[in-house]
Each structure stands twice: as structure tokens, then as C-alpha cells.
Amino acid sequence: MLVEDDAELAEILEYDTVAVVGCSATPGKDAHDVPKYLQNHGYTVIPVNPFADEILGREAYDSLADVEEEVDIVDVFRPSEEVAGIVDEAIERGDVKVVWTQLGIEDEEAAAKAADAGLRVVMDHCIKVEHRRLMR
């Protein structure tokens, strides 16, 4: 189900573990600064980036499928055309509760597939902006 209700967004933001697909090792990029913000606000951030060994002091995984820890939220910093594959990996894991795509990242078909599999979906929203707005 596509989530846009503030109460449900706040409920989602209560989860602890966020796998960030497309997490960047480069400070100043949103894909670095947003996960750092989450980490600084108590979230366990798991970087997923096949081109980095470590990001934000944590091992970076090559893919979502490689992540050994349980994942609550998959935060997507990849182009819209890659969302479908990420959703497939999230569904396959069996532990993911939410797929969250950042601003400008949308795939209606992938969102419907995730929702049909029982995942909540937040599309085209910045998790940092929503956290600041709802979790004060």
C-alpha cells in the first residue's frame, strides 16, 4: 500500500534498521548526508553500494540480498528504472517491511508489486525531511 498519511509515516519512522541502496561514500551528496542524518538520530544504517567497502563506519554490502542483518526499511537512492529489481530483492528477503524511494524516484508497477507482497511503500519522499517534520 502506498503510504502518504502522516500518522502512518510516523509509525514507519519508528523502525530501527534502514538499508540504504545507493548509499554514497561522498560527503555532500544526498545519498551520503541523508543516511548520516539517520545514523545520527539513532537508526542502524546499512549501506548498500557495490563500489565501496565501508561507508559511515559500516561495511558496505554489494546488494540488498547480501545484507546479513534484518532490515526494516529499504531506502532507495537509485534511478527509478532500478526500483523494480530492488523491490524484487526486498520481497525475496522476507524481513523488509517498507520500501522507501527518495525524491524524484518513482515506479508505480514496482510499488504495486511491493504492496501486493505486503510491504508498505513510500515513494518520492525524502526520509530525512519526513523525519524532521514528524519526529520532533
GROMACS .gro file of C-alpha atoms in nm:
model
  136
    1MET     CA    1   0.000   0.000   0.000
    2LEU     CA    2   0.126   0.346  -0.087
    3VAL     CA    3   0.174   0.548   0.230
    4GLU     CA    4   0.117   0.922   0.237
    5ASP     CA    5  -0.069   0.962   0.568
    6ASP     CA    6   0.139   1.141   0.835
    7ALA     CA    7   0.037   0.902   1.111
    8GLU     CA    8   0.150   0.603   0.909
    9LEU     CA    9   0.472   0.777   0.802
   10ALA     CA   10   0.548   0.847   1.170
   11GLU     CA   11   0.479   0.482   1.251
   12ILE     CA   12   0.723   0.374   0.978
   13LEU     CA   13   0.986   0.611   1.115
   14GLU     CA   14   0.970   0.418   1.445
   15TYR     CA   15   1.151   0.125   1.282
   16ASP     CA   16   1.520   0.087   1.365
   17THR     CA   17   1.712  -0.057   1.070
   18VAL     CA   18   1.745   0.110   0.732
   19ALA     CA   19   1.930  -0.045   0.439
   20VAL     CA   20   2.027   0.240   0.205
   21VAL     CA   21   2.057   0.114  -0.153
   22GLY     CA   22   2.282   0.354  -0.341
   23CYS     CA   23   2.440   0.490  -0.023
   24SER     CA   24   2.730   0.718  -0.117
   25ALA     CA   25   3.073   0.750   0.044
   26THR     CA   26   3.092   1.112  -0.074
   27PRO     CA   27   3.002   1.376   0.187
   28GLY     CA   28   2.780   1.648   0.040
   29LYS     CA   29   2.578   1.405  -0.171
   30ASP     CA   30   2.223   1.342  -0.052
   31ALA     CA   31   2.290   0.967  -0.068
   32HIS     CA   32   2.559   1.021   0.198
   33ASP     CA   33   2.416   1.303   0.407
   34VAL     CA   34   2.066   1.155   0.450
   35PRO     CA   35   2.196   0.818   0.580
   36LYS     CA   36   2.439   1.005   0.808
   37TYR     CA   37   2.146   1.207   0.944
   38LEU     CA   38   1.955   0.884   1.010
   39GLN     CA   39   2.259   0.731   1.180
   40ASN     CA   40   2.295   1.042   1.397
   41HIS     CA   41   1.931   1.004   1.500
   42GLY     CA   42   1.968   0.650   1.629
   43TYR     CA   43   1.894   0.439   1.323
   44THR     CA   44   2.106   0.141   1.229
   45VAL     CA   45   2.208   0.232   0.874
   46ILE     CA   46   2.326  -0.046   0.645
   47PRO     CA   47   2.499   0.089   0.333
   48VAL     CA   48   2.441  -0.097   0.007
   49ASN     CA   49   2.691   0.005  -0.261
   50PRO     CA   50   2.897  -0.243  -0.467
   51PHE     CA   51   3.168   0.018  -0.527
   52ALA     CA   52   3.252   0.086  -0.161
   53ASP     CA   53   3.398  -0.128   0.116
   54GLU     CA   54   3.284   0.094   0.401
   55ILE     CA   55   3.051   0.392   0.439
   56LEU     CA   56   2.972   0.580   0.761
   57GLY     CA   57   3.195   0.342   0.955
   58ARG     CA   58   2.998   0.035   0.845
   59GLU     CA   59   3.065  -0.241   0.597
   60ALA     CA   60   2.901  -0.166   0.263
   61TYR     CA   61   2.722  -0.458   0.100
   62ASP     CA   62   2.721  -0.527  -0.273
   63SER     CA   63   2.346  -0.586  -0.283
   64LEU     CA   64   2.041  -0.598  -0.061
   65ALA     CA   65   2.049  -0.976  -0.087
   66ASP     CA   66   2.397  -0.979   0.073
   67VAL     CA   67   2.289  -0.792   0.388
   68GLU     CA   68   2.311  -1.032   0.682
   69GLU     CA   69   2.115  -0.826   0.934
   70GLU     CA   70   1.738  -0.795   0.950
   71VAL     CA   71   1.612  -0.492   0.755
   72ASP     CA   72   1.301  -0.287   0.837
   73ILE     CA   73   1.318  -0.016   0.570
   74VAL     CA   74   1.487  -0.019   0.231
   75ASP     CA   75   1.568   0.342   0.141
   76VAL     CA   76   1.637   0.376  -0.232
   77PHE     CA   77   1.884   0.626  -0.377
   78ARG     CA   78   1.896   0.472  -0.725
   79PRO     CA   79   1.732   0.573  -1.053
   80SER     CA   80   1.364   0.490  -1.099
   81GLU     CA   81   1.446   0.222  -1.359
   82GLU     CA   82   1.632   0.024  -1.089
   83VAL     CA   83   1.348   0.025  -0.836
   84ALA     CA   84   1.180  -0.291  -0.972
   85GLY     CA   85   1.492  -0.503  -0.913
   86ILE     CA   86   1.537  -0.357  -0.565
   87VAL     CA   87   1.173  -0.432  -0.482
   88ASP     CA   88   1.226  -0.792  -0.600
   89GLU     CA   89   1.525  -0.825  -0.365
   90ALA     CA   90   1.328  -0.668  -0.078
   91ILE     CA   91   1.039  -0.910  -0.128
   92GLU     CA   92   1.275  -1.207  -0.156
   93ARG     CA   93   1.439  -1.120   0.178
   94GLY     CA   94   1.114  -1.170   0.368
   95ASP     CA   95   1.207  -0.932   0.652
   96VAL     CA   96   1.162  -0.593   0.485
   97LYS     CA   97   0.856  -0.401   0.598
   98VAL     CA   98   0.889  -0.080   0.392
   99VAL     CA   99   1.033   0.026   0.057
  100TRP     CA  100   1.101   0.400   0.060
  101THR     CA  101   1.215   0.581  -0.254
  102GLN     CA  102   1.374   0.923  -0.227
  103LEU     CA  103   1.259   1.241  -0.403
  104GLY     CA  104   1.220   1.202  -0.778
  105ILE     CA  105   1.239   0.821  -0.766
  106GLU     CA  106   0.914   0.652  -0.871
  107ASP     CA  107   0.799   0.322  -1.020
  108GLU     CA  108   0.426   0.263  -0.992
  109GLU     CA  109   0.446  -0.101  -1.108
  110ALA     CA  110   0.721  -0.184  -0.859
  111ALA     CA  111   0.525  -0.008  -0.584
  112ALA     CA  112   0.216  -0.215  -0.665
  113LYS     CA  113   0.423  -0.534  -0.663
  114ALA     CA  114   0.570  -0.444  -0.322
  115ALA     CA  115   0.226  -0.361  -0.185
  116ASP     CA  116   0.084  -0.689  -0.320
  117ALA     CA  117   0.364  -0.867  -0.129
  118GLY     CA  118   0.255  -0.695   0.193
  119LEU     CA  119   0.519  -0.422   0.206
  120ARG     CA  120   0.439  -0.061   0.276
  121VAL     CA  121   0.566   0.179   0.010
  122VAL     CA  122   0.667   0.543   0.039
  123MET     CA  123   0.756   0.697  -0.297
  124ASP     CA  124   0.909   1.028  -0.394
  125HIS     CA  125   0.965   1.148  -0.034
  126CYS     CA  126   1.288   1.227   0.149
  127ILE     CA  127   1.313   1.022   0.468
  128LYS     CA  128   1.522   1.296   0.633
  129VAL     CA  129   1.263   1.565   0.555
  130GLU     CA  130   0.981   1.346   0.683
  131HIS     CA  131   1.178   1.256   0.997
  132ARG     CA  132   1.245   1.622   1.073
  133ARG     CA  133   0.881   1.711   1.009
  134LEU     CA  134   0.717   1.428   1.203
  135MET     CA  135   0.957   1.307   1.472
  136ARG     CA  136   1.040   1.619   1.674
   0.00000   0.00000   0.00000
